[in-house]
Amino acid sequence: STQSTWELWRAACRKSRTMFTPLRSFILELVLLLSFGVVILCCLATISLLIVKGVRMVYPQHVLGLEISLVIAMIFLQAFTLTFGRRGNALEALRSLLGSTALSLLVILGGVYCIRLQTYVLYADLYFSGILIGAAGIETICKVAAIGRILSSRRVPFA
């Protein structure tokens, strides 16, 4: 009698796991969208600062074009990050979330570039790059938590 109750309980647990898959993370979805907006605004502000620096300061033109191109590339990276992150969150696709996390790390490296390697760095550059790095960092932490949630939900405890 105890064995059959135990078997019924295990079967119910297995059935509930197949019927009710974990819902996507609302917090991750919200952080992805907010981070996208913040990073885009920070990149646009950085581009405008680069243009102002190019007009008002003696700035090597070939370097100015390269720095603007890299900031525009960060905008596209963030768009791909949002796309892969939302897809991975909605479908609980591990590869999409891992790819999105890797792209987020590239956006963080781009923010570090804006601080460390620009020809001229203004205080506004520091603020915008710090906000960009913080938003991308929070996004990356949420993605790692979602990856952990997906991995833990795929384990079968009664195998």
mmCIF file of C-alpha atoms in Angstrom:
data_model
loop_
_atom_site.group_PDB
_atom_site.id
_atom_site.type_symbol
_atom_site.label_atom_id
_atom_site.label_comp_id
_atom_site.label_asym_id
_atom_site.label_seq_id
_atom_site.Cartn_x
_atom_site.Cartn_y
_atom_site.Cartn_z
ATOM 1 C CA SER A 1 0.000 0.000 0.000
ATOM 2 C CA THR A 2 2.849 2.421 0.849
ATOM 3 C CA GLN A 3 4.681 1.492 -2.344
ATOM 4 C CA SER A 4 1.664 2.231 -4.528
ATOM 5 C CA THR A 5 1.095 5.615 -2.861
ATOM 6 C CA TRP A 6 4.728 6.451 -3.462
ATOM 7 C CA GLU A 7 4.428 5.414 -7.142
ATOM 8 C CA LEU A 8 1.265 7.497 -7.561
ATOM 9 C CA TRP A 9 3.010 10.521 -6.073
ATOM 10 C CA ARG A 10 6.037 10.087 -8.395
ATOM 11 C CA ALA A 11 3.755 9.752 -11.413
ATOM 12 C CA ALA A 12 1.866 12.897 -10.402
ATOM 13 C CA CYS A 13 5.132 14.806 -10.060
ATOM 14 C CA ARG A 14 6.295 13.648 -13.486
ATOM 15 C CA LYS A 15 2.935 14.553 -15.031
ATOM 16 C CA SER A 16 2.923 18.007 -13.458
ATOM 17 C CA ARG A 17 6.407 18.674 -14.824
ATOM 18 C CA THR A 18 5.383 17.814 -18.354
ATOM 19 C CA MET A 19 2.097 19.694 -18.157
ATOM 20 C CA PHE A 20 3.320 22.823 -16.404
ATOM 21 C CA THR A 21 6.725 23.833 -17.639
ATOM 22 C CA PRO A 22 8.249 26.743 -15.742
ATOM 23 C CA LEU A 23 7.122 30.081 -17.116
ATOM 24 C CA ARG A 24 9.691 32.403 -18.539
ATOM 25 C CA SER A 25 11.224 34.853 -16.168
ATOM 26 C CA PHE A 26 9.302 38.122 -16.107
ATOM 27 C CA ILE A 27 12.159 39.822 -14.279
ATOM 28 C CA LEU A 28 14.635 38.812 -16.997
ATOM 29 C CA GLU A 29 12.258 40.069 -19.680
ATOM 30 C CA LEU A 30 11.901 43.400 -17.893
ATOM 31 C CA VAL A 31 15.649 43.729 -17.301
ATOM 32 C CA LEU A 32 16.359 42.892 -20.965
ATOM 33 C CA LEU A 33 14.043 45.636 -22.204
ATOM 34 C CA LEU A 34 15.244 48.227 -19.686
ATOM 35 C CA SER A 35 18.879 47.391 -20.329
ATOM 36 C CA PHE A 36 18.303 47.682 -24.072
ATOM 37 C CA GLY A 37 16.874 51.161 -23.632
ATOM 38 C CA VAL A 38 19.620 52.272 -21.250
ATOM 39 C CA VAL A 39 22.432 50.955 -23.441
ATOM 40 C CA ILE A 40 20.958 52.550 -26.582
ATOM 41 C CA LEU A 41 20.596 55.920 -24.819
ATOM 42 C CA CYS A 42 24.131 55.718 -23.414
ATOM 43 C CA CYS A 43 25.542 54.809 -26.836
ATOM 44 C CA LEU A 44 23.691 57.679 -28.518
ATOM 45 C CA ALA A 45 24.964 60.061 -25.836
ATOM 46 C CA THR A 46 28.503 58.733 -26.362
ATOM 47 C CA ILE A 47 28.211 59.250 -30.125
ATOM 48 C CA SER A 48 27.044 62.820 -29.586
ATOM 49 C CA LEU A 49 29.942 63.412 -27.183
ATOM 50 C CA LEU A 50 32.378 62.008 -29.749
ATOM 51 C CA ILE A 51 30.985 64.374 -32.381
ATOM 52 C CA VAL A 52 31.299 67.323 -29.981
ATOM 53 C CA LYS A 53 34.871 66.291 -29.165
ATOM 54 C CA GLY A 54 35.628 66.010 -32.886
ATOM 55 C CA VAL A 55 34.352 69.536 -33.514
ATOM 56 C CA ARG A 56 35.744 71.313 -30.442
ATOM 57 C CA MET A 57 39.027 69.489 -29.842
ATOM 58 C CA VAL A 58 41.955 68.540 -31.989
ATOM 59 C CA TYR A 59 40.898 64.962 -32.593
ATOM 60 C CA PRO A 60 42.506 62.577 -35.081
ATOM 61 C CA GLN A 61 39.836 62.027 -37.739
ATOM 62 C CA HIS A 62 40.669 58.382 -38.395
ATOM 63 C CA VAL A 63 40.385 57.616 -34.671
ATOM 64 C CA LEU A 64 37.106 59.540 -34.378
ATOM 65 C CA GLY A 65 35.547 57.468 -37.159
ATOM 66 C CA LEU A 66 36.765 54.246 -35.573
ATOM 67 C CA GLU A 67 35.408 55.162 -32.140
ATOM 68 C CA ILE A 68 31.995 56.137 -33.557
ATOM 69 C CA SER A 69 31.934 52.874 -35.535
ATOM 70 C CA LEU A 70 32.672 50.849 -32.414
ATOM 71 C CA VAL A 71 29.887 52.555 -30.464
ATOM 72 C CA ILE A 72 27.457 51.880 -33.336
ATOM 73 C CA ALA A 73 28.622 48.245 -33.308
ATOM 74 C CA MET A 74 27.742 48.154 -29.591
ATOM 75 C CA ILE A 75 24.193 49.240 -30.471
ATOM 76 C CA PHE A 76 23.895 46.321 -32.900
ATOM 77 C CA LEU A 77 25.424 43.950 -30.332
ATOM 78 C CA GLN A 78 22.832 45.062 -27.808
ATOM 79 C CA ALA A 79 20.044 44.499 -30.357
ATOM 80 C CA PHE A 80 21.287 40.931 -30.939
ATOM 81 C CA THR A 81 21.620 40.482 -27.186
ATOM 82 C CA LEU A 82 17.986 41.508 -26.730
ATOM 83 C CA THR A 83 16.830 39.216 -29.539
ATOM 84 C CA PHE A 84 18.702 36.147 -28.287
ATOM 85 C CA GLY A 85 17.877 36.889 -24.658
ATOM 86 C CA ARG A 86 14.133 37.221 -25.275
ATOM 87 C CA ARG A 87 14.128 34.089 -27.425
ATOM 88 C CA GLY A 88 16.067 32.129 -24.838
ATOM 89 C CA ASN A 89 13.798 33.368 -22.066
ATOM 90 C CA ALA A 90 10.566 32.617 -23.932
ATOM 91 C CA LEU A 91 11.584 29.167 -25.161
ATOM 92 C CA GLU A 92 13.892 28.363 -22.259
ATOM 93 C CA ALA A 93 16.572 27.753 -24.881
ATOM 94 C CA LEU A 94 19.916 27.358 -23.201
ATOM 95 C CA ARG A 95 22.001 28.117 -26.296
ATOM 96 C CA SER A 96 20.202 31.395 -26.945
ATOM 97 C CA LEU A 97 20.705 32.517 -23.360
ATOM 98 C CA LEU A 98 24.370 31.527 -23.432
ATOM 99 C CA GLY A 99 24.862 33.412 -26.720
ATOM 100 C CA SER A 100 23.077 36.424 -25.295
ATOM 101 C CA THR A 101 25.277 36.295 -22.204
ATOM 102 C CA ALA A 102 28.401 36.216 -24.367
ATOM 103 C CA LEU A 103 27.146 39.226 -26.336
ATOM 104 C CA SER A 104 26.414 41.060 -23.061
ATOM 105 C CA LEU A 105 30.005 40.514 -22.032
ATOM 106 C CA LEU A 106 31.104 42.086 -25.335
ATOM 107 C CA VAL A 107 28.884 45.102 -24.595
ATOM 108 C CA ILE A 108 30.544 45.383 -21.172
ATOM 109 C CA LEU A 109 33.964 45.268 -22.852
ATOM 110 C CA GLY A 110 32.788 48.025 -25.196
ATOM 111 C CA GLY A 111 31.845 50.117 -22.167
ATOM 112 C CA VAL A 112 35.262 49.521 -20.672
ATOM 113 C CA TYR A 113 36.768 50.605 -23.995
ATOM 114 C CA CYS A 114 34.803 53.843 -23.802
ATOM 115 C CA ILE A 115 36.384 54.535 -20.429
ATOM 116 C CA ARG A 116 39.942 53.311 -20.890
ATOM 117 C CA LEU A 117 40.971 53.648 -24.513
ATOM 118 C CA GLN A 118 39.289 56.718 -25.949
ATOM 119 C CA THR A 119 41.571 59.525 -27.057
ATOM 120 C CA TYR A 120 39.846 62.093 -24.816
ATOM 121 C CA VAL A 121 37.612 61.049 -21.927
ATOM 122 C CA LEU A 122 35.205 63.547 -20.381
ATOM 123 C CA TYR A 123 33.354 63.124 -17.098
ATOM 124 C CA ALA A 124 30.153 62.626 -19.097
ATOM 125 C CA ASP A 125 31.853 59.700 -20.880
ATOM 126 C CA LEU A 126 32.634 58.161 -17.507
ATOM 127 C CA TYR A 127 29.048 58.528 -16.314
ATOM 128 C CA PHE A 128 27.478 57.148 -19.484
ATOM 129 C CA SER A 129 29.936 54.263 -19.694
ATOM 130 C CA GLY A 130 29.406 53.440 -16.024
ATOM 131 C CA ILE A 131 25.640 53.344 -16.501
ATOM 132 C CA LEU A 132 26.096 51.192 -19.609
ATOM 133 C CA ILE A 133 28.367 48.737 -17.792
ATOM 134 C CA GLY A 134 25.995 48.585 -14.822
ATOM 135 C CA ALA A 135 22.927 47.906 -16.969
ATOM 136 C CA ALA A 136 24.703 45.235 -19.008
ATOM 137 C CA GLY A 137 26.104 43.709 -15.808
ATOM 138 C CA ILE A 138 22.673 43.448 -14.158
ATOM 139 C CA GLU A 139 21.340 41.943 -17.383
ATOM 140 C CA THR A 140 24.153 39.373 -17.401
ATOM 141 C CA ILE A 141 23.494 38.421 -13.761
ATOM 142 C CA CYS A 142 19.793 37.890 -14.526
ATOM 143 C CA LYS A 143 20.698 35.733 -17.532
ATOM 144 C CA VAL A 144 23.037 33.586 -15.458
ATOM 145 C CA ALA A 145 20.215 33.130 -12.912
ATOM 146 C CA ALA A 146 17.834 32.124 -15.725
ATOM 147 C CA ILE A 147 20.406 29.662 -17.074
ATOM 148 C CA GLY A 148 20.704 28.168 -13.589
ATOM 149 C CA ARG A 149 16.912 27.939 -13.315
ATOM 150 C CA ILE A 150 16.693 26.153 -16.652
ATOM 151 C CA LEU A 151 19.475 23.737 -15.769
ATOM 152 C CA SER A 152 17.952 22.929 -12.378
ATOM 153 C CA SER A 153 14.496 22.361 -13.891
ATOM 154 C CA ARG A 154 15.919 19.871 -16.394
ATOM 155 C CA ARG A 155 17.211 17.566 -13.689
ATOM 156 C CA VAL A 156 14.974 14.633 -12.862
ATOM 157 C CA PRO A 157 15.088 14.138 -9.085
ATOM 158 C CA PHE A 158 13.264 10.772 -9.136
ATOM 159 C CA ALA A 159 15.267 9.023 -11.812
#
